[in-house]
XYZ file of C-alpha atoms in Angstrom:
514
model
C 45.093 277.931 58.698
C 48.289 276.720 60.886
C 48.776 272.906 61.048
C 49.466 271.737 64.202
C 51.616 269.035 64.159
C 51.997 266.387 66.786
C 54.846 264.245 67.366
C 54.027 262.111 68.730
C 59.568 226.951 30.466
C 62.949 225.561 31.299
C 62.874 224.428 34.664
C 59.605 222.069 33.642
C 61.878 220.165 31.308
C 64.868 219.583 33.459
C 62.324 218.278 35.944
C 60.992 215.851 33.410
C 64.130 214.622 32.683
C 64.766 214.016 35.924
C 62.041 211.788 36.736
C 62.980 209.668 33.215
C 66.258 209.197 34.581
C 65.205 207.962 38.055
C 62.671 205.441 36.295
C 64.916 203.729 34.028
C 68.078 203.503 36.597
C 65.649 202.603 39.423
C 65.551 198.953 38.603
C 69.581 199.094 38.548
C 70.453 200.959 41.549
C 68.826 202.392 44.235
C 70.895 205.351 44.914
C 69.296 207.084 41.182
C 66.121 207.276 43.636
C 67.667 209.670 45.863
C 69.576 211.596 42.709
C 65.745 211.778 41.473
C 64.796 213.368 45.305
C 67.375 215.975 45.232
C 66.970 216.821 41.306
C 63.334 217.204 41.292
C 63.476 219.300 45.100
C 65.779 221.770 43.223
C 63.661 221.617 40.203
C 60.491 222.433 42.514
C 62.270 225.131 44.633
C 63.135 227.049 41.599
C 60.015 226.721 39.857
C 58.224 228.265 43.155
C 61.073 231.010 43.464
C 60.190 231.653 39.758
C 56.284 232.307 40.984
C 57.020 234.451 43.820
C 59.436 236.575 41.494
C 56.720 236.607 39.059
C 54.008 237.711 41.572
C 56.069 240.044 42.911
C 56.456 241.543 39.173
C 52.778 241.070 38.623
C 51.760 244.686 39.551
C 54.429 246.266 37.164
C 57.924 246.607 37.576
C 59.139 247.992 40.785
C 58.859 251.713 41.115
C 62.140 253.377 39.896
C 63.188 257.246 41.452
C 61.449 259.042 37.822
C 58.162 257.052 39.218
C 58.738 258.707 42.476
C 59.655 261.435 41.127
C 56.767 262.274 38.573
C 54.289 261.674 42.069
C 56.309 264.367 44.394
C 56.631 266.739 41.392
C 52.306 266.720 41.156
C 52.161 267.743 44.716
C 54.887 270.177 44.580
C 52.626 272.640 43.300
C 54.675 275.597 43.581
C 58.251 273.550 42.280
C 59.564 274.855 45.545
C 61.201 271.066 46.005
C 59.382 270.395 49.247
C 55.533 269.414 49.891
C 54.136 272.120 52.596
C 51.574 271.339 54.118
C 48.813 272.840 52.592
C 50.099 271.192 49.205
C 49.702 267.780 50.978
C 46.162 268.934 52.365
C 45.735 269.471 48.212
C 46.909 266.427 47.107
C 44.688 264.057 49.733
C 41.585 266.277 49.149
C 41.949 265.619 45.271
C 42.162 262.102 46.061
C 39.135 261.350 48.430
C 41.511 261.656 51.644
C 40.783 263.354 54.829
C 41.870 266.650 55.051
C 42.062 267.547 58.614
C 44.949 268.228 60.896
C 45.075 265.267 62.497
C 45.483 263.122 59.123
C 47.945 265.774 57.750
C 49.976 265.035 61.122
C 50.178 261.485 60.855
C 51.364 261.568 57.012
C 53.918 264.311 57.902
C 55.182 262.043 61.415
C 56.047 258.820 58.881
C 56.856 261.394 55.994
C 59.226 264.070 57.738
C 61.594 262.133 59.561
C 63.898 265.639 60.497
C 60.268 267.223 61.825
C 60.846 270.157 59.669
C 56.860 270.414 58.540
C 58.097 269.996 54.942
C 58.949 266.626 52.784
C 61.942 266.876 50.352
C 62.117 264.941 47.280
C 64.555 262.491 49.319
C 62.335 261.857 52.098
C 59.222 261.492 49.579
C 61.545 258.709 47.826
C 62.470 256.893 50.680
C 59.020 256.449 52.261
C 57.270 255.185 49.529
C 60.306 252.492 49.289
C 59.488 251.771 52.486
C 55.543 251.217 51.957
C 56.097 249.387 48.410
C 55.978 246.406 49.468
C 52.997 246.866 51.576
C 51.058 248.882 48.533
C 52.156 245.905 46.027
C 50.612 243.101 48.169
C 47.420 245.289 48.406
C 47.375 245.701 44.907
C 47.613 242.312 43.876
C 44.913 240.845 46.195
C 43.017 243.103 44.003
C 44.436 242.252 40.728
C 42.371 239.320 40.729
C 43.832 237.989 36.875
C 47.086 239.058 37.539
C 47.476 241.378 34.271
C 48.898 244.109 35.999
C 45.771 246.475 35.774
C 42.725 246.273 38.229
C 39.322 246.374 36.616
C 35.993 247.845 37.943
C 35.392 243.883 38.060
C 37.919 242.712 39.753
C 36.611 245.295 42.909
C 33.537 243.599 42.685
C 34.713 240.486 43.301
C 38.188 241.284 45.514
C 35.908 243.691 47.953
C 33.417 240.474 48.402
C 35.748 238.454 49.008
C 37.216 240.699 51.922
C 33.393 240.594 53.385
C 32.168 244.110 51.949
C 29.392 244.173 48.967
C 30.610 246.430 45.820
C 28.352 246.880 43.212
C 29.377 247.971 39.715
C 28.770 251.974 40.706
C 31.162 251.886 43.212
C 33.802 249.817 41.113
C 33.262 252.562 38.665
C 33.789 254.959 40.912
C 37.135 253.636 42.533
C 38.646 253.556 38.951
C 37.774 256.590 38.383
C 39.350 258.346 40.998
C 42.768 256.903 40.413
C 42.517 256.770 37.146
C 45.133 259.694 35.544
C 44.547 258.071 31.827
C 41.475 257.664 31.457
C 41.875 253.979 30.022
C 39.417 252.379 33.005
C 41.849 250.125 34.642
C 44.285 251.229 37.746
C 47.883 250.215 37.115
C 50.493 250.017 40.177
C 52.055 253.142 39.705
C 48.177 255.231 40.003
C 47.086 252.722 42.801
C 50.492 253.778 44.332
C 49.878 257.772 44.302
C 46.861 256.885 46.493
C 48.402 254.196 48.941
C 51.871 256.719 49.279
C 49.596 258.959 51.344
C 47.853 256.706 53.683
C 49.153 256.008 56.911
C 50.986 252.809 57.410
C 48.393 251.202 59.813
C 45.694 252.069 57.299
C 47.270 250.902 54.187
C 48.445 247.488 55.858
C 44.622 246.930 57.645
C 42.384 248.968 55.689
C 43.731 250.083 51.967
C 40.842 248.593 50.361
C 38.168 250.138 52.901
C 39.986 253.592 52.491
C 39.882 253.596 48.759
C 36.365 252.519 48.940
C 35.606 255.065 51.202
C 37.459 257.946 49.706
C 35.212 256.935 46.246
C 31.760 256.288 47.403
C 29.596 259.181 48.790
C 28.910 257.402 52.091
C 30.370 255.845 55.362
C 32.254 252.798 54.480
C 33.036 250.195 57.670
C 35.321 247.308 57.413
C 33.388 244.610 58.914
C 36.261 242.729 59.969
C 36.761 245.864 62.481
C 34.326 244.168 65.332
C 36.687 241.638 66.198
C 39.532 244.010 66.841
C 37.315 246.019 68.366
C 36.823 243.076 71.041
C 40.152 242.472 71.008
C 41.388 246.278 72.018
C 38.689 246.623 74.403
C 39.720 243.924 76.132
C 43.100 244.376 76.522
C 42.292 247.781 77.358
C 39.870 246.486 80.183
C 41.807 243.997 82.032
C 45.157 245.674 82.133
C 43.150 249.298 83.763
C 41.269 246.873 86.395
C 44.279 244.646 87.375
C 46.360 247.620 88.195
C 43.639 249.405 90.330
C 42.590 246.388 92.105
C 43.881 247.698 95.190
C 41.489 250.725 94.849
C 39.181 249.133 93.785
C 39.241 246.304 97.238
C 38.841 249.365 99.105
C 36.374 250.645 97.547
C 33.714 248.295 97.839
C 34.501 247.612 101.403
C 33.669 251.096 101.847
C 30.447 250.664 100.169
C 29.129 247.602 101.478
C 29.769 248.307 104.565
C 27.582 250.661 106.733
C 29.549 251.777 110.264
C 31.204 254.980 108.105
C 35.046 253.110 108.286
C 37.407 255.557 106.683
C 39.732 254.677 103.624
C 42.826 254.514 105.486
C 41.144 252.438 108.306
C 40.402 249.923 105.720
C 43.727 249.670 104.046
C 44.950 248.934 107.377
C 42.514 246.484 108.441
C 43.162 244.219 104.724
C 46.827 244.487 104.727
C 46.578 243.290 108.469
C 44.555 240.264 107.685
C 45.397 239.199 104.547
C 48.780 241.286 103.266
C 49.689 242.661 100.198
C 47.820 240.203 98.228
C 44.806 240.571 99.820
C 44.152 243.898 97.835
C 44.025 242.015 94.874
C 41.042 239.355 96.246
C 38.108 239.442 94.147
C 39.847 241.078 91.234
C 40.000 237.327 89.462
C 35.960 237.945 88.660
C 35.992 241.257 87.863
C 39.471 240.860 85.216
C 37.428 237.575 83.705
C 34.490 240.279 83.428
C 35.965 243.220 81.924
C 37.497 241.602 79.094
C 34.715 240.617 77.724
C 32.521 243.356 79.545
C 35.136 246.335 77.833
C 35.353 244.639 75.001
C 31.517 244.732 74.496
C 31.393 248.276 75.810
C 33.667 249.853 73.116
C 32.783 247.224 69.881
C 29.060 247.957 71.102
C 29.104 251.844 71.135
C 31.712 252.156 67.861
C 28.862 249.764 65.937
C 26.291 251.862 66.909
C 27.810 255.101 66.293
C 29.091 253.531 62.905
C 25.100 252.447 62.121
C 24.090 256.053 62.695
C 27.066 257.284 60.778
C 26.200 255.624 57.401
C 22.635 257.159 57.996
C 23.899 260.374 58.459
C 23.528 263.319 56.094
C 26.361 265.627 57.477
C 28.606 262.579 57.981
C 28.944 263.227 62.100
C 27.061 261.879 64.614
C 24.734 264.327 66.672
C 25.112 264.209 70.578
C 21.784 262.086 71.391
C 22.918 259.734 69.104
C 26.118 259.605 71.420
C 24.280 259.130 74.067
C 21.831 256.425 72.798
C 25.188 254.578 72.079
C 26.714 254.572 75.454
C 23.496 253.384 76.735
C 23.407 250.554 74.414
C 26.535 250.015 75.030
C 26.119 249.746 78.831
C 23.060 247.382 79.103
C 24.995 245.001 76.632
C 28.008 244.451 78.363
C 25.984 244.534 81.679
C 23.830 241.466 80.699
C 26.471 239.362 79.628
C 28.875 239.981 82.266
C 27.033 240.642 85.751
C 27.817 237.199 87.162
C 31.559 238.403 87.277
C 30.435 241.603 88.673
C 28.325 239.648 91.377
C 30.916 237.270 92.317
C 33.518 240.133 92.674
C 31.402 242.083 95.019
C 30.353 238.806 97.302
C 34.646 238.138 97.493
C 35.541 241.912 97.992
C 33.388 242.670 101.148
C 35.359 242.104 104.951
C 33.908 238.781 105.559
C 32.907 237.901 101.698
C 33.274 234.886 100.396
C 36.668 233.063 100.316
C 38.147 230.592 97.710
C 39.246 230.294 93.779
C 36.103 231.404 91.734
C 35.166 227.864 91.301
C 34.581 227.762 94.806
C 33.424 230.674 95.632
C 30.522 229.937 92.536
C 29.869 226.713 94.200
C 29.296 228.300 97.806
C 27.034 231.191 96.467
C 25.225 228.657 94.436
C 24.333 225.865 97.278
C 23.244 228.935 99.347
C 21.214 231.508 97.285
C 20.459 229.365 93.902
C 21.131 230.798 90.571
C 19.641 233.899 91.612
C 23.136 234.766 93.703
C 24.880 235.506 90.842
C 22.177 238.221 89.840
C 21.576 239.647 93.364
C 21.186 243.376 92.498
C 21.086 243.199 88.840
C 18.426 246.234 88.579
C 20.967 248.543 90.246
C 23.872 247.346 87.741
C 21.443 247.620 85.290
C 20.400 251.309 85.328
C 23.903 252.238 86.920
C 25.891 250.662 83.560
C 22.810 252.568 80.828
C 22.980 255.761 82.538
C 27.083 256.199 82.982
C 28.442 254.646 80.026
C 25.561 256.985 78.406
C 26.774 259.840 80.041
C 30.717 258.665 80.292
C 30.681 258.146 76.830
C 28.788 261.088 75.588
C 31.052 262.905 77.873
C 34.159 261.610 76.500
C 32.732 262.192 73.117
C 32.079 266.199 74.111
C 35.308 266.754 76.147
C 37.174 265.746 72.846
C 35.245 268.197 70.861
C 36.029 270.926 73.121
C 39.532 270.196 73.296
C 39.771 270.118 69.343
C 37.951 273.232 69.281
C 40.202 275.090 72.488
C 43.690 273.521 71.231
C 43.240 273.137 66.965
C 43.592 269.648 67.049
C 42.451 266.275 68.100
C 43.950 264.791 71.735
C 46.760 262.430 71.844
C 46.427 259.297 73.149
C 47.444 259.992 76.657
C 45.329 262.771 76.586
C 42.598 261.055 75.402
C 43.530 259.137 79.165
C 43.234 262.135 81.037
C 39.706 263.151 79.042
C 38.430 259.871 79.890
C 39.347 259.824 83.459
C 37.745 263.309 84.100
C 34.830 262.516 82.229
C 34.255 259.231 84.467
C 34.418 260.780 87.448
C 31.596 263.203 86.449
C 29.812 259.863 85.267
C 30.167 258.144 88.813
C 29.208 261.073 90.865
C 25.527 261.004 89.506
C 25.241 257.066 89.617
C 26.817 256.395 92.861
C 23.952 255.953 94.443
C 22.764 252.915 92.266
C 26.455 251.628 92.398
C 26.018 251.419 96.597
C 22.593 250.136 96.236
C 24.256 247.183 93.874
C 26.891 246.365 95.808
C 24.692 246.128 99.148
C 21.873 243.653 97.656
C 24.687 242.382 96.121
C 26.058 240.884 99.730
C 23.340 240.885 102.190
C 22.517 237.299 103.134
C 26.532 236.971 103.451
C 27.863 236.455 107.091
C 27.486 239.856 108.968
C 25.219 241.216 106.408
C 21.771 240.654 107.137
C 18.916 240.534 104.781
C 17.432 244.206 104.495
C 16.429 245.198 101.277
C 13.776 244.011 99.025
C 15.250 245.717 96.071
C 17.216 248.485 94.685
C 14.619 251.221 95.429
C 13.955 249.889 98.493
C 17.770 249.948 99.564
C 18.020 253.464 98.576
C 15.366 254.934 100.337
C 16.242 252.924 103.522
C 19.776 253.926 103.089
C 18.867 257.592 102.494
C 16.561 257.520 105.710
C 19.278 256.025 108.176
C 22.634 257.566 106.824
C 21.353 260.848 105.191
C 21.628 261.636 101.928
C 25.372 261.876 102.146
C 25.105 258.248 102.754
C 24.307 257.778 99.117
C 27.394 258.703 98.024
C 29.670 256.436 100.771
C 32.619 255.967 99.340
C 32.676 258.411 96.623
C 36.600 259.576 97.187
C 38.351 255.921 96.744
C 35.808 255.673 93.770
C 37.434 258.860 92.505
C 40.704 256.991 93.130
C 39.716 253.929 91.610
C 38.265 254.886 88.370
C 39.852 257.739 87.546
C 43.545 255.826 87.198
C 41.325 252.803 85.679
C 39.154 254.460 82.963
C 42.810 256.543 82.068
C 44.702 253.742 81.868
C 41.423 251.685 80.026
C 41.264 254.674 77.104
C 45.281 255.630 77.527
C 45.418 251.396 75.982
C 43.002 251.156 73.675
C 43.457 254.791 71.796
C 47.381 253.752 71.878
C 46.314 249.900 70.102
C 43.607 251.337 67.673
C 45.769 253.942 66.171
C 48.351 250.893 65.751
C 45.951 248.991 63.939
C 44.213 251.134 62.282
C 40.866 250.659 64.072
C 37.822 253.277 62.757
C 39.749 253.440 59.413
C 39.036 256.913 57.740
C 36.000 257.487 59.856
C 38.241 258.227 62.781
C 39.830 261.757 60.891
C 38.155 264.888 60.942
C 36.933 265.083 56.900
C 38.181 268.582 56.919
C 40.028 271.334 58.834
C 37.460 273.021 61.396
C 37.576 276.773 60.869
């Protein structure tokens, strides 16, 4: 099978004397006071340079070349003095590890600085120097007594204290997968064969999940992973929406409005009236929405998918499953968010609502009641369950086939391009709902009279008086729009998970796919 690599004691004392010293002279002279000051700071400073030496010592001395050495020359099967890369796909497997191309890749990118597909003794050496440090600080969070050796025990209680439950099985287990003498503890130097060959974002956010994981015969999530979830997604979401909020302006203007204006009419008629700027009115709303609305989207579908993952026989997750999770995902961030959503559409339209978003809350308030900021919610509703079930699933599916038509898993801005096509498809089949949203969204505005009773009612009225190619008004700058926004929303937050190590071993393929 081809790998297909992708580049991407004393100090106490004197301290003591010290303090005798300032005592008796303090009566005397008043300058002993400040000799005591200096005496006992140095004292102090050493004494806590003394700990972090000591603490830095605590996991065993620091790893010497023959340490190094002894860990290449078990991977080297063949003695050839360079780790292939079906020696590395050994040496993982036999500890727990993923063995698929894409995890091989990302070892090899950190390991094989020359790109050659092979690591030398020398390049083996220098990158576990460079991880020690990370490795040693991982190891002594879990080297709860400080001995030197990590107990079964010690899991227990380190793993609870990171917010994951442990019991005594799974302790057992972790020791005895990285245990080479059989003694039942895990000194530095076998903790450190394991940690050499994770990636750097995984062994710095998630060593203690990984090892976990690769010991225990199910899905193992680090529960700390929901916040940076919400924090990806929503970095992801508002940088995608603020720079397609021109696209975006046009796009519901299109929408909302019903004498068949054509996209280039419209740019015309907003940079005419209210310049560049005015492309970006309305986009206030809908940024303060999608960063909590994305966020929700992708924390919401990964938790899912991760629920029906540790329920999972086969350890994958099958494609309605996929779908039930985009749904989810969908009505979630829909309920929480619409207000932004509503406000945006009233402020996009020609003749919307002007003003900060204070304002314009204020205005829509005094005239329609709290039920303005949920005009249209039915349409937003089913729109958001069916295409983030669809986009998702999609997205999920279009990555699959590329993994199966290319051998290995998309990069990042591929993963973009994937998740731009794959919206598209999603917005062509819920257009109509998205035009029958935005237009109960704004009728009752000036120049948009009252006309709908509710989303069903809009569409078949709609359908009726424009044809059913009036369903789909506005379809090209939607194509525009979302395309360059749903790229640039999975383009960010593929690029951020990988760097910190968001999914942690559930993200790798387990195995190479024949």
């Amino acid at each position: 099978m081809k790998l297909f690599i992708f580049r991407g004691g004393p100090g106490r004392p004197r301290g003591l004397r010290a303090r005798a010293s300032a005592a008796a002279a303090a009566s005397a002279v008043g300058v002993a006071g400040g000799l005591f000051a200096v005496t006992a700071g140095s004292a102090k400073a050493r004494e806590q340079k003394t700990r972090r030496r000591m603490r830095l010592r605590r996991g065993g001395r620091q790893s010497s070349k023959d340490d190094i050495a002894k860990i290449f020359e078990s991977m080297d099967a063949d003695g050839s003095g360079e780790i292939d890369a079906e020696e590395l796909r050994a040496a993982v497997s036999q500890l727990g590890l993923p063995s698929g191309d894409d995890y091989l890749s990302e070892v090899l990118t950190s390991a094989d600085p020359d790109s050659s597909g092979t690591i030398s003794k020398a390049e083996f050496t220098q990158y576990v120097r460079d991880k020690e440090k990370a490795m040693l600080e991982v190891f002594n969070k879990m080297d709860v007594d400080g001995s030197g050796k990590i107990t079964s025990e010690e899991i227990q209680s380190a793993m609870a204290q990171m917010g994951i439950q442990a019991s005594a099985a799974d302790g057992a287990r972790m020791v005895e997968l990285l245990d080479q003498n059989s003694d039942g503890t895990i000194t530095f130097d076998e903790f450190k064969k394991y940690t050499a060959l994770l990636p750097a974002a995984q062994l710095k956010s998630n060593a203690a999940y990984c090892w976990m994981g690769s010991s225990c015969d199910r899905v193992i999530t680090n529960p700390r992973e929901p916040l940076k979830q919400l924090l990806v997604g929503g970095v992801a979401g508002a940088a995608s929406r603020f720079i397609t909020a021109p696209l975006q302006r046009v796009r519901v203007v299109l929408m909302a409005s019903q004498a068949g204006q054509a996209p280039l009419a419209v740019v015309k008629e907003v940079f005419k009236a209210e310049g560049l700027a005015g492309f970006w009115r309305g986009s206030t709303p809908r940024i303060l929405k999608v960063m909590p609305g994305s966020a929700i989207q992708f924390a919401t579908f990964a938790s899912v998918k991760n629920f029906f993952l540790r329920r999972s026989k086969t350890g994958e997750v099958t494609v309605p499953q996929t779908l039930i999770a985009g749904g989810v995902a969908g009505v979630a961030a829909c309920l929480v968010v619409y207000p932004f959503t509503s406000l945006a559409g009233q402020m996009s339209v020609a003749g919307g609502v002007q003003g900060s978003i204070v304002q314009v809350s204020k205005q829509i308030y005094q005239r329609f009641g709290i039920g303005g900021f949920y005009k249209g919610l039915q349409g937003e509703l089913l729109g958001d369950m069916w295409g983030f079930m669809l986009g998702f699933g999609l997205y999920d599916l279009a990555n699959d086939l590329f993994f199966r038509a290319a051998g290995r898993k998309p990069k990042s801005l591929e993963k973009g391009l994937v998740g731009g096509t794959t919206a598209c498809v999603s917005v062509t089949t819920s257009m109509p709902l998205l035009l029958a949203t935005t237009r109960m969204q704004v009728q009752g505005l000036p120049g948009y009279p009252v006309l709908y009773k509710n989303v069903l009612d809009c569409l078949v009225k709609t359908a009726k008086q424009e044809g059913a190619a009036g369903l789909w008004k506005g379809i090209l700058p939607s194509y525009a729009q979302i395309f360059p926004c749903i790229f640039i929303s999975y383009f960010v937050y593929e690029a951020l998970s990988k760097e910190l190590g968001l999914g942690g071993l559930s993200k790798y393929d387990k195995k190479t796919k024949k």
